[in-house]
Amino acid sequence: MNAVAQYVLGFVALVAGAVCFGNALWQLLARGVRAVCSTLGPRQEGLADTRIPVVGRSGSGGGSGEPAELAYWWRQMWVDAATAGGFGIRVIWLRFTGQWTQHTTARLFRGIRSDGRPERNSFMQLGMWLVAPGTFLGALVGATLATVFLALALAVFALLLGLVWLGAAGTALVLRGVEHGWAAVLRIRVKCPYPGCYRPVPLAVHRCPGCREPHARLRPGRYGALRHMCSCGQRLGASRVAGRGRLTALCPHCDQVLPDAVGTTRVVHAPLVGGTSSGKTMLMAAMVEGLHAWSRRSDLRVEYASTDDRQTANSLNQELTRATWAHATTGGQPRAFMLTVTLGRRRRLLYLYDPMGESLEDAERVRAQHYLAHTDGVVLVADVLAEPTVRTKLNAADADRATAARPSPQGPWETYQRLAGELSALTGRRGRMSVATVVTKRDVLDQLDSLPVAGARIDTWLTEIGLGGLVRALGHDFRADRYWAVSAHAATGAGSLDSEQRRAAEPVLWLLAASGLRTGPLVGPDPAGSPKEKKLETA
């Protein structure tokens, strides 16, 4: 009996081996591989694939409302691979339980031939019964080995996918790092120019040109290393190199449109500080006209940063052409007037702020001027006719001329005293900034007999008329200081003088030179020849 059992078991093992290695293993493995390959593509052409997350939906989609598809390598690659691998293994066992167990093995046990008719020969039926266990066992071993081989192949495939993922993610990180490093080297720190905001903009929101959807994460990352795919099908460059700068950029805090130069150009913030009626608005208009005058005589190129800035300049010029004085600045915090200034291969985005004179009347109002926190250099607008010590030196005729010039109710020394402490608290770096002091209403000052003539050394002249304390304070508190006397009236409106316009632009050109733009030769050397000035020119 033992011998018979051994012979039967040996026969079953022989049949199992033949079935496994002669057919089942290769058939099931082929079925599994074909299932994996077919499942890697869309489940049904033209229909939505439930494995792909809905764009813009928070949660599994990976976004908090971002209207862009996640990069294929970030998540979907793994989903497709896992789905395909699981389906391939499932197909192997479905084939085993279906064809080999429920069909082939069951028919052998029942003595049914391959053509579906029962076997009448008893000897053949016995043979079929003996073959059935070996067939089942061979198919089972074949399915097990096919699963192991396929799993090993899938593990190798997963390692390759991991290398692809690391390569794509590393590329995105490198591109993002290069962009951040480039901005850090060029000191590009974007700030919102709009009132009530003035906040840093580490990454602007960009609108899709097709559907106008806002993209808040348009940078190399999980939505794509080079380009993002918008929900409308539009491809968007994920970096400046890939064309992101051609898209409309918005401030992520206030949704206002930012100038085109944002993110590629270093910003220089220059507030004009002075009391009410000190001539800030007219001086700013003269500075803008002066920059354009320099562009006509040199390699300097000046452009308005946006159509709003062009309209603002045109409206102000029309106002000054019709009237002698510009209307006083009103409203709350100022919107930055923006220009792009280019010389050679270097470019700057200039933010000029023209706040109300009332905003400097007390410390609380000064603290509310949040744009001062980003200041790179200050233009101190000095209306010396408003200084009490200067007014006491005027005779009756000169006093009448000074009154007709509408002096500010707040003198430059008082303005600076209210600004200095708060400016240091807001920026924490007043000692690293430059201050350009501009004495306004030069045309009126030249008519006064009671005061000495303002020559080339404006700082010395200020000391002579009683503002020596202001000169000493500016020289002590700032990295560099320089002085001008300008007639904004002669530089703006009808009959404006080109020479006075260019002189009005010199304070801005000097501040731009402190930022690394090579505009120093346009300004010329400081008549005072101060050590700070020489250090600034070589910085």
XYZ file of C-alpha atoms in Angstrom:
539
model
C 0.000 0.000 0.000
C 2.841 2.347 0.808
C 4.419 1.618 -2.506
C 1.166 2.386 -4.311
C 0.822 5.664 -2.426
C 4.357 6.571 -3.317
C 3.706 5.841 -6.967
C 0.528 7.948 -6.875
C 2.249 10.819 -5.131
C 5.123 10.614 -7.534
C 2.720 10.701 -10.460
C 0.874 13.692 -8.972
C 4.190 15.510 -8.441
C 5.242 14.699 -12.018
C 1.964 16.034 -13.371
C 2.200 19.091 -11.129
C 5.692 19.865 -12.357
C 4.701 19.409 -15.971
C 1.609 21.592 -15.589
C 3.481 24.263 -13.626
C 6.599 24.642 -15.736
C 5.115 23.486 -18.976
C 2.099 25.818 -19.051
C 0.577 27.361 -15.923
C 3.546 29.399 -14.689
C 4.238 31.104 -18.012
C 0.601 31.544 -18.889
C -0.266 33.122 -15.559
C 2.886 35.276 -15.542
C 2.124 36.499 -19.059
C -1.449 37.264 -18.050
C -0.222 39.253 -15.042
C 2.350 41.242 -17.056
C -0.227 42.088 -19.741
C -2.659 43.182 -17.044
C -0.021 45.472 -15.490
C 0.857 47.026 -18.841
C -2.770 47.562 -19.844
C -3.672 49.140 -16.495
C -0.877 51.707 -16.595
C -2.891 53.706 -19.131
C -6.418 55.163 -18.805
C -9.001 52.607 -17.779
C -11.263 53.625 -20.601
C -10.265 56.056 -23.329
C -12.266 59.277 -23.275
C -13.799 58.767 -19.808
C -12.776 60.286 -16.495
C -10.394 58.178 -14.446
C -11.459 57.966 -10.800
C -7.839 57.470 -9.777
C -7.051 61.065 -10.776
C -7.981 63.665 -8.099
C -10.236 66.558 -9.003
C -8.221 69.728 -9.674
C -8.520 72.353 -6.975
C -10.124 70.096 -4.370
C -8.404 70.084 -1.011
C -7.472 66.767 0.555
C -6.296 63.940 -1.655
C -5.772 66.321 -4.541
C -2.984 67.954 -2.624
C -4.244 71.479 -3.061
C -6.120 74.048 -1.060
C -8.014 75.376 -4.022
C -5.001 75.537 -6.375
C -6.459 75.280 -9.918
C -3.620 73.147 -11.268
C -3.034 69.456 -11.736
C -0.452 67.823 -9.521
C 2.597 66.755 -11.487
C 2.304 63.159 -12.649
C 5.508 62.176 -10.890
C 4.394 63.615 -7.557
C 1.474 61.279 -6.821
C -0.317 59.815 -9.811
C 2.734 57.834 -10.905
C 2.595 55.890 -7.641
C -1.176 55.461 -7.825
C -0.959 54.071 -11.345
C 1.918 51.756 -10.439
C 0.167 50.419 -7.326
C -3.115 49.994 -9.191
C -1.410 48.227 -12.097
C 0.653 45.963 -9.849
C -2.318 45.012 -7.704
C -4.447 44.351 -10.764
C -1.739 42.148 -12.318
C -1.498 39.969 -9.205
C -5.277 39.812 -8.931
C -5.527 38.675 -12.561
C -3.080 35.827 -11.846
C -5.246 34.471 -9.036
C -8.490 35.098 -10.871
C -7.069 33.086 -13.756
C -5.999 30.357 -11.340
C -9.362 30.113 -9.591
C -11.314 30.501 -12.798
C -9.560 28.542 -15.539
C -7.382 26.134 -13.586
C -9.583 25.392 -10.569
C -13.229 25.867 -11.519
C -12.784 24.826 -15.143
C -9.823 22.527 -15.855
C -9.423 20.758 -12.483
C -13.165 20.486 -11.858
C -13.751 18.926 -15.295
C -10.966 16.403 -14.734
C -12.506 15.364 -11.416
C -15.911 14.993 -13.099
C -14.429 13.083 -16.012
C -15.444 15.580 -18.640
C -13.304 15.780 -21.747
C -12.030 19.029 -23.285
C -14.848 19.009 -25.854
C -17.394 19.052 -23.001
C -18.606 15.430 -23.361
C -18.350 12.941 -20.474
C -15.650 10.310 -20.745
C -17.220 6.808 -21.063
C -14.016 4.847 -20.821
C -13.444 3.804 -17.210
C -9.673 3.540 -17.666
C -9.542 7.069 -19.077
C -11.729 8.365 -16.242
C -9.289 6.873 -13.733
C -6.422 8.606 -15.511
C -8.281 11.909 -15.446
C -8.901 11.522 -11.704
C -5.222 10.869 -11.134
C -4.206 13.871 -13.281
C -6.655 16.275 -11.590
C -4.766 16.653 -8.245
C -1.462 17.197 -10.073
C -3.079 19.736 -12.358
C -4.481 21.662 -9.410
C -1.214 21.474 -7.495
C 0.810 22.537 -10.557
C -1.495 25.454 -11.241
C -1.298 26.499 -7.575
C 2.503 26.385 -7.581
C 2.544 28.200 -10.944
C 0.268 30.961 -9.600
C 2.437 31.299 -6.516
C 5.667 31.489 -8.497
C 4.101 33.883 -11.028
C 3.056 36.133 -8.154
C 6.567 36.049 -6.681
C 8.231 36.800 -10.035
C 5.800 39.603 -10.790
C 6.245 41.054 -7.313
C 10.023 41.052 -7.773
C 9.644 42.792 -11.132
C 7.295 45.320 -9.550
C 9.788 45.949 -6.749
C 12.492 46.735 -9.318
C 9.986 48.918 -11.153
C 9.199 50.728 -7.878
C 12.906 51.393 -7.343
C 13.126 52.898 -10.833
C 10.053 55.015 -10.107
C 11.692 56.138 -6.886
C 14.716 57.308 -8.857
C 12.417 59.154 -11.254
C 10.594 60.788 -8.319
C 13.850 61.798 -6.647
C 15.148 63.206 -9.920
C 11.999 65.242 -10.569
C 11.673 66.422 -6.964
C 15.387 67.240 -6.846
C 15.091 69.204 -10.081
C 12.184 71.187 -8.638
C 14.131 71.895 -5.436
C 17.221 72.939 -7.378
C 15.204 75.244 -9.638
C 13.471 76.779 -6.650
C 16.769 77.168 -4.837
C 18.395 78.795 -7.860
C 15.481 81.233 -8.094
C 15.712 82.096 -4.389
C 19.489 82.380 -4.553
C 19.328 84.612 -7.610
C 16.823 86.882 -5.852
C 18.985 86.954 -2.715
C 22.164 87.837 -4.620
C 20.388 90.636 -6.502
C 18.558 91.692 -3.301
C 15.163 91.338 -4.945
C 12.636 91.652 -2.130
C 9.164 92.367 -3.436
C 6.848 94.573 -1.377
C 3.270 95.490 -2.190
C 3.050 99.165 -3.273
C -0.616 99.648 -2.345
C -2.050 101.556 0.639
C -3.136 99.469 3.579
C -0.946 96.563 2.509
C 2.781 97.256 1.905
C 3.411 93.642 2.925
C 6.245 91.448 1.608
C 5.349 89.320 -1.403
C 7.519 86.177 -1.335
C 5.476 84.730 -4.220
C 2.906 86.632 -6.240
C -0.412 85.150 -7.342
C -0.474 84.677 -11.122
C -3.543 84.601 -13.332
C -3.978 82.014 -16.049
C -4.275 83.837 -19.408
C -6.903 81.342 -20.516
C -9.447 81.119 -17.695
C -8.140 83.939 -15.416
C -7.936 81.565 -12.442
C -5.427 82.701 -9.772
C -2.457 80.394 -9.137
C -0.914 81.020 -5.730
C 1.822 78.348 -5.997
C 3.269 78.953 -9.431
C 6.821 77.843 -8.718
C 8.845 74.628 -9.170
C 7.285 72.021 -6.928
C 4.657 69.307 -6.719
C 2.548 70.868 -9.457
C 5.475 70.693 -11.874
C 9.169 71.489 -11.998
C 9.044 73.565 -15.180
C 5.364 74.101 -15.966
C 1.990 73.774 -14.266
C -1.110 72.534 -16.023
C -4.098 74.763 -15.277
C -7.532 73.197 -14.914
C -8.457 74.760 -18.264
C -5.579 72.966 -20.008
C -3.273 75.995 -20.277
C 0.402 75.350 -19.560
C 1.947 77.958 -17.245
C 5.649 78.543 -16.713
C 6.629 77.721 -13.133
C 9.660 80.024 -13.072
C 10.926 83.214 -14.652
C 13.024 81.198 -17.089
C 9.929 79.250 -18.171
C 7.874 82.408 -18.770
C 6.130 83.123 -15.470
C 6.965 86.819 -15.821
C 4.614 87.129 -18.799
C 1.593 86.398 -16.596
C -0.425 88.967 -14.664
C 0.853 89.051 -11.075
C -1.277 89.938 -8.041
C -0.426 90.684 -4.435
C -1.465 87.603 -2.403
C -2.652 89.843 0.446
C -4.754 92.529 -1.271
C -5.292 91.062 -4.797
C -4.009 94.241 -6.472
C -2.102 93.962 -9.754
C 1.674 94.189 -9.331
C 4.004 95.747 -11.925
C 5.570 93.516 -14.564
C 9.069 94.068 -13.162
C 8.145 92.495 -9.817
C 10.246 89.449 -9.024
C 12.992 90.221 -11.553
C 14.144 93.673 -10.460
C 15.524 95.007 -7.219
C 13.140 97.484 -5.611
C 14.348 100.793 -4.178
C 11.890 102.393 -1.746
C 12.273 106.171 -1.459
C 9.630 108.071 0.534
C 9.457 111.863 0.203
C 9.190 113.174 3.753
C 8.057 116.717 4.487
C 5.327 118.793 6.031
C 2.115 119.906 4.381
C 2.755 122.363 1.539
C 6.495 121.740 1.674
C 6.466 120.947 -2.061
C 6.661 117.116 -2.001
C 4.202 116.510 -4.843
C 5.755 119.124 -7.110
C 9.212 117.814 -6.287
C 8.168 114.257 -7.173
C 6.787 115.499 -10.492
C 10.056 117.377 -11.090
C 12.071 114.267 -10.241
C 10.115 112.154 -12.729
C 10.526 114.781 -15.438
C 14.193 115.033 -14.553
C 14.725 111.295 -14.945
C 13.155 111.494 -18.394
C 15.396 114.482 -19.179
C 18.459 112.447 -18.206
C 17.233 109.575 -20.402
C 17.305 111.933 -23.383
C 20.915 112.932 -22.677
C 22.487 109.655 -21.512
C 22.172 105.865 -21.583
C 19.671 105.998 -18.728
C 16.307 104.425 -19.605
C 13.180 105.313 -17.632
C 9.771 103.668 -18.021
C 6.536 103.764 -16.083
C 6.008 100.501 -14.257
C 2.290 100.358 -15.126
C -0.413 102.229 -17.007
C -1.680 103.588 -13.671
C 1.697 105.239 -13.057
C 1.678 106.749 -16.538
C -1.836 108.118 -15.987
C -0.832 109.526 -12.596
C 2.159 111.323 -14.120
C 0.103 112.698 -17.013
C -2.633 113.962 -14.675
C -0.094 115.648 -12.416
C 1.677 117.291 -15.356
C -1.629 118.591 -16.706
C -2.476 119.975 -13.292
C 0.874 121.768 -13.023
C 0.509 123.127 -16.551
C -2.857 124.683 -15.666
C -1.951 125.903 -12.174
C 1.080 127.174 -10.281
C 0.745 124.743 -7.377
C -0.126 121.076 -7.151
C -3.090 120.191 -4.989
C -2.180 118.932 -1.541
C -1.904 115.175 -1.180
C -5.059 113.781 0.408
C -6.387 110.407 1.455
C -4.786 107.857 3.715
C -1.553 106.037 3.081
C 0.022 106.654 -0.337
C 0.263 104.287 -3.258
C 3.848 103.988 -4.465
C 4.546 105.758 -7.747
C 6.648 103.222 -9.668
C 9.294 103.624 -12.366
C 11.774 101.187 -13.846
C 15.202 102.802 -14.183
C 17.829 101.012 -16.300
C 21.462 101.836 -16.929
C 23.566 99.311 -18.809
C 22.682 95.796 -17.703
C 21.364 96.879 -14.304
C 17.803 97.840 -13.560
C 15.880 99.068 -10.535
C 12.184 99.311 -9.744
C 11.815 102.667 -8.008
C 8.993 103.157 -5.493
C 8.380 106.849 -4.739
C 5.980 107.567 -1.869
C 4.283 110.950 -1.518
C 2.442 110.832 1.835
C 0.276 113.556 3.288
C 2.169 116.089 5.370
C -0.324 115.422 8.181
C 0.927 111.811 8.389
C 4.077 113.109 10.118
C 2.386 115.328 12.680
C 2.718 112.833 15.540
C 4.424 109.546 16.360
C 1.246 107.477 16.112
C 0.607 108.617 12.540
C 4.224 107.986 11.608
C 3.968 104.424 12.933
C 0.924 103.900 10.716
C 3.070 104.546 7.600
C 4.051 100.893 7.176
C 5.845 101.484 3.890
C 8.586 103.220 5.916
C 9.635 99.755 7.141
C 10.954 99.002 3.635
C 12.785 102.296 3.152
C 16.123 102.154 1.328
C 16.719 105.904 1.303
C 14.833 109.000 2.426
C 14.199 112.189 0.481
C 13.802 114.857 3.166
C 11.867 117.742 1.625
C 13.010 120.847 3.510
C 10.848 123.960 3.288
C 13.172 126.302 5.180
C 10.607 129.119 4.950
C 8.572 127.145 7.481
C 11.392 127.122 10.058
C 10.760 129.701 12.849
C 14.471 130.532 13.191
C 14.603 131.366 9.480
C 11.427 133.462 9.542
C 12.860 135.664 12.264
C 15.724 136.638 9.937
C 13.414 137.975 7.203
C 12.638 141.645 6.734
C 9.086 142.786 6.013
C 9.324 142.487 2.230
C 10.924 139.078 2.397
C 8.367 137.943 4.964
C 5.599 138.830 2.509
C 7.348 136.862 -0.253
C 7.727 133.884 2.097
C 4.034 134.017 3.038
C 3.067 134.107 -0.639
C 5.114 130.939 -1.137
C 2.700 129.103 1.185
C 5.210 127.724 3.703
C 4.514 124.492 5.502
C 3.094 124.718 9.033
C 5.850 122.325 10.091
C 9.528 123.116 9.653
C 12.124 120.552 8.439
C 13.767 120.215 11.853
C 10.445 119.400 13.522
C 9.556 117.008 10.694
C 12.817 115.148 11.093
C 12.548 114.934 14.867
C 9.141 113.276 14.577
C 10.367 110.925 11.865
C 13.790 109.890 13.151
C 12.880 107.740 16.144
C 9.958 106.022 14.486
C 11.963 105.371 11.308
C 14.628 103.612 13.352
C 11.981 101.553 15.146
C 10.226 100.587 11.894
C 13.306 99.644 9.898
C 15.920 98.842 12.510
C 18.584 99.940 10.027
C 18.535 103.737 9.800
C 22.312 103.798 10.079
C 22.571 101.830 6.814
C 20.303 104.173 4.827
C 21.079 107.346 2.904
C 19.207 110.636 3.141
C 18.907 113.121 0.301
C 17.884 116.508 1.704
C 16.221 118.727 -0.893
C 15.569 122.386 -0.117
C 12.484 123.326 -2.112
C 11.163 126.656 -3.407
C 14.612 127.695 -4.603
C 13.032 130.264 -6.945
C 11.565 132.102 -3.929
C 14.719 131.777 -1.810
C 16.804 133.415 -4.538
C 14.575 136.527 -4.261
C 15.117 137.021 -0.533
C 17.655 139.671 0.454
C 17.566 138.747 4.131
C 19.186 135.344 3.632
C 22.573 134.484 2.165
C 22.595 133.048 -1.342
C 22.375 129.266 -1.444
C 25.542 128.196 -3.222
C 26.995 124.786 -4.030
C 27.347 123.820 -0.340
C 23.701 123.583 0.720
C 24.644 121.983 4.029
C 26.830 124.981 4.881
C 24.044 127.349 3.824
C 21.557 125.523 6.060
C 23.940 125.951 8.984
C 24.274 129.661 8.241
C 20.512 130.232 8.319
C 20.049 128.381 11.628
C 19.538 124.712 10.683
C 22.941 123.445 11.756
C 21.307 121.024 14.208
C 19.455 119.333 11.352
C 22.656 118.996 9.300
C 24.548 117.489 12.233
C 21.706 115.070 13.040
C 21.470 113.833 9.446
C 25.216 113.342 9.239
C 25.207 111.379 12.477
C 22.120 109.213 11.963
C 22.480 108.074 8.345
C 25.031 106.164 6.352
C 25.414 109.029 3.894
C 23.809 112.422 3.443
C 23.784 114.943 0.618
C 22.017 118.248 -0.051
C 20.333 120.011 -2.964
C 18.283 123.138 -3.530
C 15.661 122.802 -6.258
C 12.943 124.926 -7.805
C 10.244 122.394 -8.615
C 8.226 125.255 -10.106
C 10.942 125.803 -12.715
C 11.175 122.063 -13.440
C 7.468 121.381 -14.024
C 4.552 122.718 -15.989
C 4.697 125.156 -18.894
C 8.114 126.669 -19.548
C 9.975 124.116 -17.486
C 13.770 124.189 -17.682
C 15.651 121.066 -18.728
C 18.609 121.932 -16.506
C 16.399 122.334 -13.432
C 14.609 119.086 -14.227
C 17.898 117.211 -14.349
C 18.948 118.824 -11.082
C 15.657 117.781 -9.481
C 16.382 114.165 -10.484
C 19.850 114.132 -8.906
C 18.643 113.146 -5.380
C 16.879 110.080 -6.814
C 19.868 109.188 -8.983
C 22.077 109.479 -5.900
C 19.836 107.096 -3.920
C 19.773 104.688 -6.863
C 23.561 104.799 -6.959
C 23.567 103.688 -3.314
C 21.645 100.567 -4.425
C 24.313 99.642 -6.979
C 22.920 101.307 -10.099
C 25.818 103.192 -11.707
C 24.130 106.591 -11.772
C 26.789 108.327 -9.667
C 28.546 109.941 -12.683
C 25.260 111.629 -13.644
C 25.063 113.258 -10.222
C 28.691 114.264 -9.952
C 30.849 114.483 -6.805
C 29.528 115.890 -3.559
C 30.665 119.508 -3.114
C 31.195 118.744 0.571
C 33.509 115.827 -0.271
C 32.493 113.987 2.904
C 34.170 110.660 3.796
C 30.744 109.001 3.941
C 30.045 110.061 0.370
C 33.325 108.632 -0.873
C 32.666 105.398 0.969
C 29.194 105.235 -0.563
C 30.536 105.751 -4.097
C 32.953 102.842 -3.737
C 30.447 100.503 -2.087
